[in-house]
Short mmCIF file of C-alpha atoms in Angstrom, two decimals:
data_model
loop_
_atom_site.label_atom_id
_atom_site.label_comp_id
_atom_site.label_asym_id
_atom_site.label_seq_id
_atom_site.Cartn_x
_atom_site.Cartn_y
_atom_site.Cartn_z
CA UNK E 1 0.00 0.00 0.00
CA UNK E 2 2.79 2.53 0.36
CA UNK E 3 3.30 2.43 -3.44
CA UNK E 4 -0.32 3.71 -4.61
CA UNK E 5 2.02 6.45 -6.20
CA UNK E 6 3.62 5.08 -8.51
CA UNK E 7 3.77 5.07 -12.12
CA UNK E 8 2.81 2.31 -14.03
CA UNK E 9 6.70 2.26 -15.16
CA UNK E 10 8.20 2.78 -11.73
CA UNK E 11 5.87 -0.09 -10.74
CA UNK E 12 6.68 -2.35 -13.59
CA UNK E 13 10.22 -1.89 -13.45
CA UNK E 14 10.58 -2.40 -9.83
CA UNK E 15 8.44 -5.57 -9.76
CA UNK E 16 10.78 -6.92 -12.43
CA UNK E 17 14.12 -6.23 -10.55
CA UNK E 18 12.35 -8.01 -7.41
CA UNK E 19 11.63 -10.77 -9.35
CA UNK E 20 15.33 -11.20 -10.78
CA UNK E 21 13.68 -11.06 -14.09
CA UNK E 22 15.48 -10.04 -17.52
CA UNK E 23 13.50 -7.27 -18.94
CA UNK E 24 13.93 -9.27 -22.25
CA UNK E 25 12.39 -12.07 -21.23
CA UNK E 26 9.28 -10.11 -19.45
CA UNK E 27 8.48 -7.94 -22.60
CA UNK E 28 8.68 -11.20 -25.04
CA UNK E 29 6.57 -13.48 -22.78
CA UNK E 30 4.05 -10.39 -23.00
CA UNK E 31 3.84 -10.17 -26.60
CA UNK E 32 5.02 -6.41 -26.84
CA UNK E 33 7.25 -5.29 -28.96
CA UNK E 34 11.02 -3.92 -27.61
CA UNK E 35 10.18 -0.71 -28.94
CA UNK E 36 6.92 -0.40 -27.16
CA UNK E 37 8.87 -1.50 -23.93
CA UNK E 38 11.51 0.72 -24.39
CA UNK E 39 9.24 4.13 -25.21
CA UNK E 40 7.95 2.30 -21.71
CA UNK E 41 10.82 2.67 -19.98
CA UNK E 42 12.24 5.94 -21.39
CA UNK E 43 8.86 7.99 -20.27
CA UNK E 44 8.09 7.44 -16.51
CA UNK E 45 5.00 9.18 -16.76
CA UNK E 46 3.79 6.38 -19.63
CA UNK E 47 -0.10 5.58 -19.17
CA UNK E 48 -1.16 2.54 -20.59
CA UNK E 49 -4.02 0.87 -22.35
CA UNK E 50 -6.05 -1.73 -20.85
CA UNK E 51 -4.76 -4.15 -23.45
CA UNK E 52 -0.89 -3.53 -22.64
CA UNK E 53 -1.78 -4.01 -19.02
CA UNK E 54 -3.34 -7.00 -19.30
CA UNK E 55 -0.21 -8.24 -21.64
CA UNK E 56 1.82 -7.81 -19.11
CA UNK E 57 0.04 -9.32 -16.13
CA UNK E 58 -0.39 -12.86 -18.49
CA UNK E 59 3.06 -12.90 -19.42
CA UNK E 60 4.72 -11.94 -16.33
CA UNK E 61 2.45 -15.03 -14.73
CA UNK E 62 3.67 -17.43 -17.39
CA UNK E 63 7.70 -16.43 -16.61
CA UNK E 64 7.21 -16.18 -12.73
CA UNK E 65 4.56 -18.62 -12.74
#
């Protein structure tokens, strides 16, 4: 609860580190593109749709599974 803050970036980034995850390995289980990941990552203030959200939820289950 002390991270209702956060960016959707911050967030995602973070929760891969914890994980020991490659961020290679995160964005191709999740079907998006490394361009899309990158504009991601470069713009901390990124808001994204629905359907990148839910991309990433179903493939970071299926690599931390």
């Amino acid at each position: 609860m002390d991270n209702l803050g956060e960016s959707f970036t911050t967030r995602l980034l973070r929760l891969i580190d914890e994980r020991g995850l490659k961020d290679s390995t995160v964005y191709k289980q999740s079907n998006i593109s490394r361009q899309h990941f990158s504009k991601i990552q470069c713009n901390r203030d990124y808001t994204p749709k629905k359907k990148t959200v839910l991309a990433f939820a179903v493939g970071a289950a299926s690599v931390g599974g």
